[in-house]
C-alpha cells in the first residue's frame, strides 16, 4: 500500500468519524433538511466531473463529460437551493407569536 | 508540487472545513440556514479551485470546456427548476432524484479510469467499488423516486425467483469487478459491471413497500456518499473523500435511526415484501369491537375546553394536504389559551423529518414540534390528543409481544385524558393490523377526510365559543 493511499484512507476514516460526531447532534426536526444538505454536499462530485472533462479527447469521453457535468450540477445546485428553501420555512417561536398576536 | 497545486489543495481543505462546520450548525433550527450557506461557500470554493487547476494545467481542449459548461448549464437549470417547483409533500422524491444523479455522476467519473487497464490496483479497487455503488444508487434511487411519485407501484413488487435473480446479478457484478481489479478488464467488463449494478439497484428497491421508504432513502444517501468518497480515491482528491465520508456517515446514522423507529432490522426491511404500500387498504377490521363515533361538534367542544392539546400528525395528513387546515385549528385553539404541541414520530412521513418540514411550511413554529421522547412526556398531561392521519405509530398493541408491530416505539396517545382520531374509515395502517386505540372507550372517532374533518372542527370551535 502506497503512502498516498494510506494518507487518503486516514482522511476518509477521520472524516467518517467527524461525520458521525457532528450529524449525531442534529435534531430530528431537521432531518429532512439535513439529508437534503448532505445530498447537496455529495454534489461536490462536480469537481470530479470537471477533472473528467478536462482530460477528455474522444467523442465518447465528451459525451461522458457532458452527462457527468449535468448530473453533478443538478445535484449540487438543486440540493442547496431546496435545502435553503426548506430551512427558510422553519420559524423561530418569537416570529410565530408576533404573527399570532397580529390576528 | 507547484504553487498553484498547493493553493488548490489548501482551498480543498478550506472547503472540507466549511462542509463540516456547516453541518455542525445544523444542530439547531436557528443556525441551520447559516450552516447551509457556509456549506455553499465551501462548494463554490472547491469548484473555483478546480477551475484554477484546469486553467493552470492547460490540458483541457476547447471541446472539453464546451461540454463541461453545457453540462453544467443544463444541470443547473434543471436543478433550479426542480428545487423551486417541488411541493414539500414531494420532497422525498426530489431528494431521491438528486441522490440518483449524484450517484450516477460518481459512477461515471470512475469509468475513464478503468477503461484503459493501466492504472495501479490502488486506483482500480476504488474505481470498481465506485461504479458498483454509484450504479446501484442511481437505479435504486430512481425506482424509489418512482414509487414515491406513484409512477411505480408503492406496494412491494415481488415475483418468484426474485432472490435468485438478485443473487445472479450480484455474482455477475462481483465477477466483472474481480476481472477489472485484476487488470484484465476493458470496456466490456466495465459495461457488464455497470449493467449488473444498475439491475441490482432496481431489484433492491422494487420489493420494498412505500412506508419503508424513509429507510431506503437514507440508505441510498449513505451509498452515494460512499461512491463519492470512492471517486475521491480514484481521482486522488481530498475534498471528494471528505465530503463523501460526511454524507456516508449522515446516511448511515439516519438509516439506523429509521430502522430503530420501526423496530425492524435493516436486513428485514431490505428483504422487502412487508406491508401494503400507500393508503393501507385492508378490510374494515375490529370485528364486533365497539368504536365510538363522534361528530365534529362533539370533538370541537372537547378541544375548545382543553388546556393542553397534543396533535399527532401522520402521513395521512400530508396525503390529504391538510397541514394548513391543521395549523388554522391550532391557531384558533391557541388564541383561546390552549397549549398546542405536535407529537412527531420519526417515521411520520416518507423520509426522516418529513413531517416537520410539512408543518414548518404551514407556519408551525419548530418549538412546538416534539420528538418521540418529549412527546411521550407530554401526552399523559394532555387533555386531548388529536390524531390526524397517523395509525400504526399510535397502536398500543406495540407494547405487547406477538404481533406485527411488537416492540416498535410508539407515541403513547392512549395515555392522554381523551383521544380524538380523524380518519376516513376503520381501514388498517401499513402493518395491516387493528389499532386498539380506536376501540379504547376514551377515544372518539371522527370519520372524515383529514382536511374536511379539520376544517369542520375549526368552524365548529369558532361557532361554539366564538
XYZ file of C-alpha atoms in Angstrom, chain B residues 33-344:
312
model
C -29.750 28.141 7.350
C -26.449 29.861 8.021
C -24.816 26.446 8.135
C -26.192 25.529 4.755
C -24.882 28.793 3.298
C -21.449 28.114 4.751
C -21.600 24.771 3.009
C -22.499 26.557 -0.245
C -19.462 28.807 0.205
C -17.303 25.717 0.599
C -18.744 24.253 -2.567
C -18.082 27.448 -4.560
C -14.514 27.461 -3.259
C -13.950 23.828 -4.280
C -15.329 24.415 -7.769
C -13.362 27.670 -8.210
C -10.152 25.965 -7.100
C -10.721 23.171 -9.598
C -11.303 25.727 -12.350
C -7.969 27.349 -11.480
C -6.314 23.946 -11.582
C -7.744 23.159 -15.018
C -6.799 26.554 -16.466
C -3.314 26.318 -14.983
C -2.640 22.808 -16.303
C -3.916 23.908 -19.717
C -4.680 20.356 -20.822
C -8.379 20.915 -21.364
C -9.420 21.111 -25.021
C -11.873 23.705 -26.298
C -14.420 20.936 -26.795
C -13.769 19.813 -23.206
C -14.642 23.271 -21.908
C -17.704 23.367 -24.138
C -19.174 20.076 -22.930
C -18.337 20.940 -19.337
C -20.089 24.312 -19.495
C -23.022 22.966 -21.481
C -23.494 20.129 -18.993
C -23.197 22.479 -16.043
C -25.758 24.876 -17.524
C -28.254 22.113 -18.309
C -27.837 20.601 -14.839
C -28.095 23.958 -13.086
C -31.291 24.900 -14.894
C -32.865 21.502 -14.205
C -31.793 21.582 -10.551
C -33.010 25.136 -10.002
C -36.346 24.447 -11.612
C -36.913 21.250 -9.627
C -35.840 22.840 -6.340
C -38.140 25.831 -6.787
C -41.163 23.969 -8.158
C -41.313 20.990 -5.822
C -44.141 20.924 -3.273
C -42.985 19.968 0.217
C -45.027 16.760 0.108
C -42.896 15.648 -2.859
C -39.595 16.376 -1.094
C -38.670 12.678 -0.677
C -38.958 12.129 -4.436
C -36.782 15.141 -5.168
C -34.120 14.126 -2.665
C -34.150 10.661 -4.241
C -33.781 12.161 -7.689
C -30.820 14.333 -6.655
C -29.379 11.292 -4.951
C -29.739 9.330 -8.189
C -27.911 11.882 -10.321
C -25.199 12.261 -7.672
C -24.656 8.505 -7.571
C -24.758 8.311 -11.351
C -22.173 11.067 -11.684
C -19.923 9.343 -9.144
C -20.115 6.073 -11.084
C -19.395 7.765 -14.415
C -16.343 9.563 -13.040
C -14.651 6.211 -12.444
C -15.258 4.809 -15.930
C -12.366 6.568 -17.738
C -10.014 5.353 -15.010
C -10.919 1.728 -15.651
C -11.272 1.714 -19.428
C -7.531 1.568 -20.147
C -6.419 -1.115 -17.672
C -3.138 0.611 -16.956
C -3.687 2.205 -13.577
C -2.422 0.782 -10.323
C -4.535 -1.574 -8.230
C -4.906 1.221 -5.671
C -6.994 3.032 -8.298
C -8.777 0.028 -9.796
C -10.237 -1.179 -6.493
C -11.974 2.080 -5.543
C -12.922 2.609 -9.190
C -14.727 -0.740 -9.341
C -16.423 -0.057 -5.983
C -17.392 3.412 -7.177
C -19.084 2.035 -10.294
C -20.958 -0.669 -8.369
C -22.162 1.564 -5.539
C -22.871 4.530 -7.785
C -24.845 2.476 -10.324
C -26.849 0.671 -7.617
C -27.665 4.065 -6.100
C -28.590 5.598 -9.440
C -31.052 2.862 -10.387
C -32.292 2.288 -6.830
C -32.951 5.974 -6.200
C -34.828 6.331 -9.472
C -37.072 3.392 -8.534
C -37.559 4.855 -5.037
C -38.459 8.245 -6.528
C -40.849 6.499 -8.916
C -42.525 4.678 -6.032
C -42.865 7.865 -4.010
C -44.253 9.728 -7.003
C -46.658 6.888 -7.766
C -45.099 6.081 -11.156
C -44.007 2.672 -9.853
C -46.408 0.698 -7.612
C -45.784 1.691 -3.988
C -46.643 -1.789 -2.766
C -43.820 -4.304 -2.540
C -43.205 -5.747 -6.005
C -42.174 -9.356 -5.563
C -42.032 -12.128 -8.133
C -40.999 -15.781 -7.918
C -37.263 -16.220 -8.165
C -36.530 -12.591 -7.319
C -33.816 -13.632 -4.890
C -32.192 -15.885 -7.494
C -32.174 -13.014 -9.978
C -30.733 -10.667 -7.339
C -28.077 -13.207 -6.393
C -27.181 -13.750 -10.050
C -26.806 -10.032 -10.612
C -24.628 -9.650 -7.533
C -22.473 -12.542 -8.759
C -22.137 -11.024 -12.234
C -21.128 -7.679 -10.714
C -18.612 -9.380 -8.419
C -17.024 -11.322 -11.303
C -16.786 -8.238 -13.513
C -15.322 -6.241 -10.612
C -12.789 -9.011 -9.969
C -11.716 -9.051 -13.625
C -11.311 -5.278 -13.611
C -9.399 -5.230 -10.334
C -7.019 -7.888 -11.628
C -6.348 -5.554 -14.529
C -7.668 -7.794 -17.323
C -10.737 -5.775 -17.994
C -11.628 -3.413 -20.753
C -14.753 -1.690 -21.938
C -16.749 -4.927 -21.925
C -16.051 -5.680 -18.273
C -16.947 -2.103 -17.318
C -20.215 -2.419 -19.240
C -21.090 -5.735 -17.556
C -20.262 -4.274 -14.160
C -22.372 -1.178 -14.704
C -25.317 -3.091 -16.198
C -25.350 -5.683 -13.402
C -25.133 -2.968 -10.751
C -27.952 -0.969 -12.336
C -30.202 -4.036 -12.448
C -29.225 -4.837 -8.873
C -30.315 -1.353 -7.793
C -33.748 -1.937 -9.329
C -34.019 -5.397 -7.778
C -33.035 -3.979 -4.391
C -35.744 -1.321 -4.139
C -38.694 -2.882 -6.031
C -39.678 -5.351 -3.278
C -39.692 -2.660 -0.582
C -43.028 -1.081 0.349
C -43.859 2.636 0.291
C -43.835 3.213 4.039
C -40.342 1.716 4.362
C -39.038 4.483 2.097
C -37.520 6.560 4.958
C -35.033 3.739 5.485
C -34.399 3.204 1.781
C -33.777 6.882 1.055
C -31.391 7.165 3.997
C -29.517 4.073 2.906
C -29.218 5.237 -0.693
C -27.953 8.578 0.620
C -25.229 6.729 2.505
C -24.426 4.791 -0.681
C -23.977 7.949 -2.728
C -21.680 9.380 -0.085
C -19.564 6.239 -0.210
C -19.498 6.298 -4.011
C -18.329 9.926 -3.992
C -15.614 9.067 -1.467
C -14.508 6.221 -3.778
C -14.414 8.704 -6.650
C -12.143 10.778 -4.402
C -9.783 7.809 -4.061
C -9.832 7.316 -7.824
C -9.054 10.951 -8.654
C -6.805 11.408 -5.591
C -8.963 14.313 -4.489
C -9.267 15.015 -0.760
C -12.406 17.157 -0.898
C -14.345 14.341 -2.573
C -13.125 11.904 0.065
C -14.095 14.152 2.980
C -17.459 15.187 1.545
C -18.281 11.594 0.619
C -17.385 10.356 4.094
C -19.560 13.042 5.731
C -22.539 12.087 3.586
C -21.894 8.401 4.186
C -21.886 8.972 7.946
C -25.067 11.036 7.777
C -26.893 8.440 5.698
C -25.740 5.641 7.988
C -26.969 7.446 11.105
C -30.353 8.223 9.572
C -30.716 4.653 8.299
C -30.085 3.281 11.778
C -32.497 5.788 13.381
C -35.272 4.990 10.919
C -34.870 1.242 11.263
C -34.907 1.596 15.069
C -38.050 3.734 14.862
C -39.781 0.845 13.113
C -38.143 -1.766 15.322
C -37.136 -3.733 12.239
C -33.661 -4.729 11.211
C -32.175 -3.256 8.075
C -31.881 -6.764 6.646
C -35.587 -7.438 7.229
C -36.515 -4.174 5.515
C -34.275 -4.876 2.521
C -35.711 -8.348 2.042
C -38.955 -6.498 1.450
C -42.442 -7.785 0.875
C -43.621 -6.122 4.078
C -46.798 -4.101 4.256
C -49.304 -2.987 1.722
C -47.828 0.198 0.355
C -49.550 3.557 0.353
C -53.069 4.027 1.627
C -53.130 0.828 3.620
C -56.392 -0.526 2.288
C -57.389 -3.708 4.035
C -60.924 -4.523 5.051
C -62.574 -2.765 7.964
C -61.244 -4.626 10.969
C -62.207 -4.949 14.633
C -64.929 -7.483 14.120
C -67.504 -6.611 16.728
C -65.319 -4.371 18.855
C -67.319 -1.217 19.542
C -65.992 2.135 18.425
C -67.411 5.457 19.493
C -68.087 7.752 16.551
C -68.240 11.452 17.346
C -69.436 14.446 15.364
C -67.297 17.481 14.609
C -69.358 19.458 17.169
C -68.676 16.947 19.961
C -64.977 16.911 19.178
C -64.872 20.705 18.950
C -66.319 21.052 22.461
C -63.649 18.712 23.809
C -60.914 20.659 22.062
C -62.211 24.098 22.932
C -62.227 23.372 26.655
C -58.934 21.543 26.769
C -55.986 23.254 28.364
C -53.422 21.146 26.626
C -53.835 19.516 23.211
C -51.247 17.263 21.599
C -51.658 16.817 17.851
C -50.337 13.563 16.382
C -49.890 14.056 12.637
C -49.140 11.174 10.293
C -48.581 10.638 6.611
C -52.333 10.697 6.001
C -52.275 14.389 6.944
C -49.757 15.125 4.227
C -51.538 12.893 1.727
C -54.708 14.938 2.290
C -52.728 18.231 2.061
C -54.299 19.145 5.388
C -51.348 20.695 7.233
C -52.606 24.248 6.684
C -56.091 23.313 7.927
C -54.422 21.775 10.974
C -52.435 24.897 11.692
C -55.576 27.004 11.402
C -57.314 24.875 14.017
C -54.246 25.077 16.260
C -54.157 28.862 15.891
C -57.816 29.174 16.883
C -57.217 26.956 19.908
C -54.046 28.810 20.884
C -55.856 32.142 20.708
C -58.162 30.757 23.432
C -55.181 29.952 25.614
C -54.943 26.254 24.796
C -51.405 24.976 24.676
C -50.933 23.065 21.415
C -47.921 20.894 20.648
C -47.212 18.392 17.899
C -46.016 14.873 18.649
C -43.944 13.680 15.722
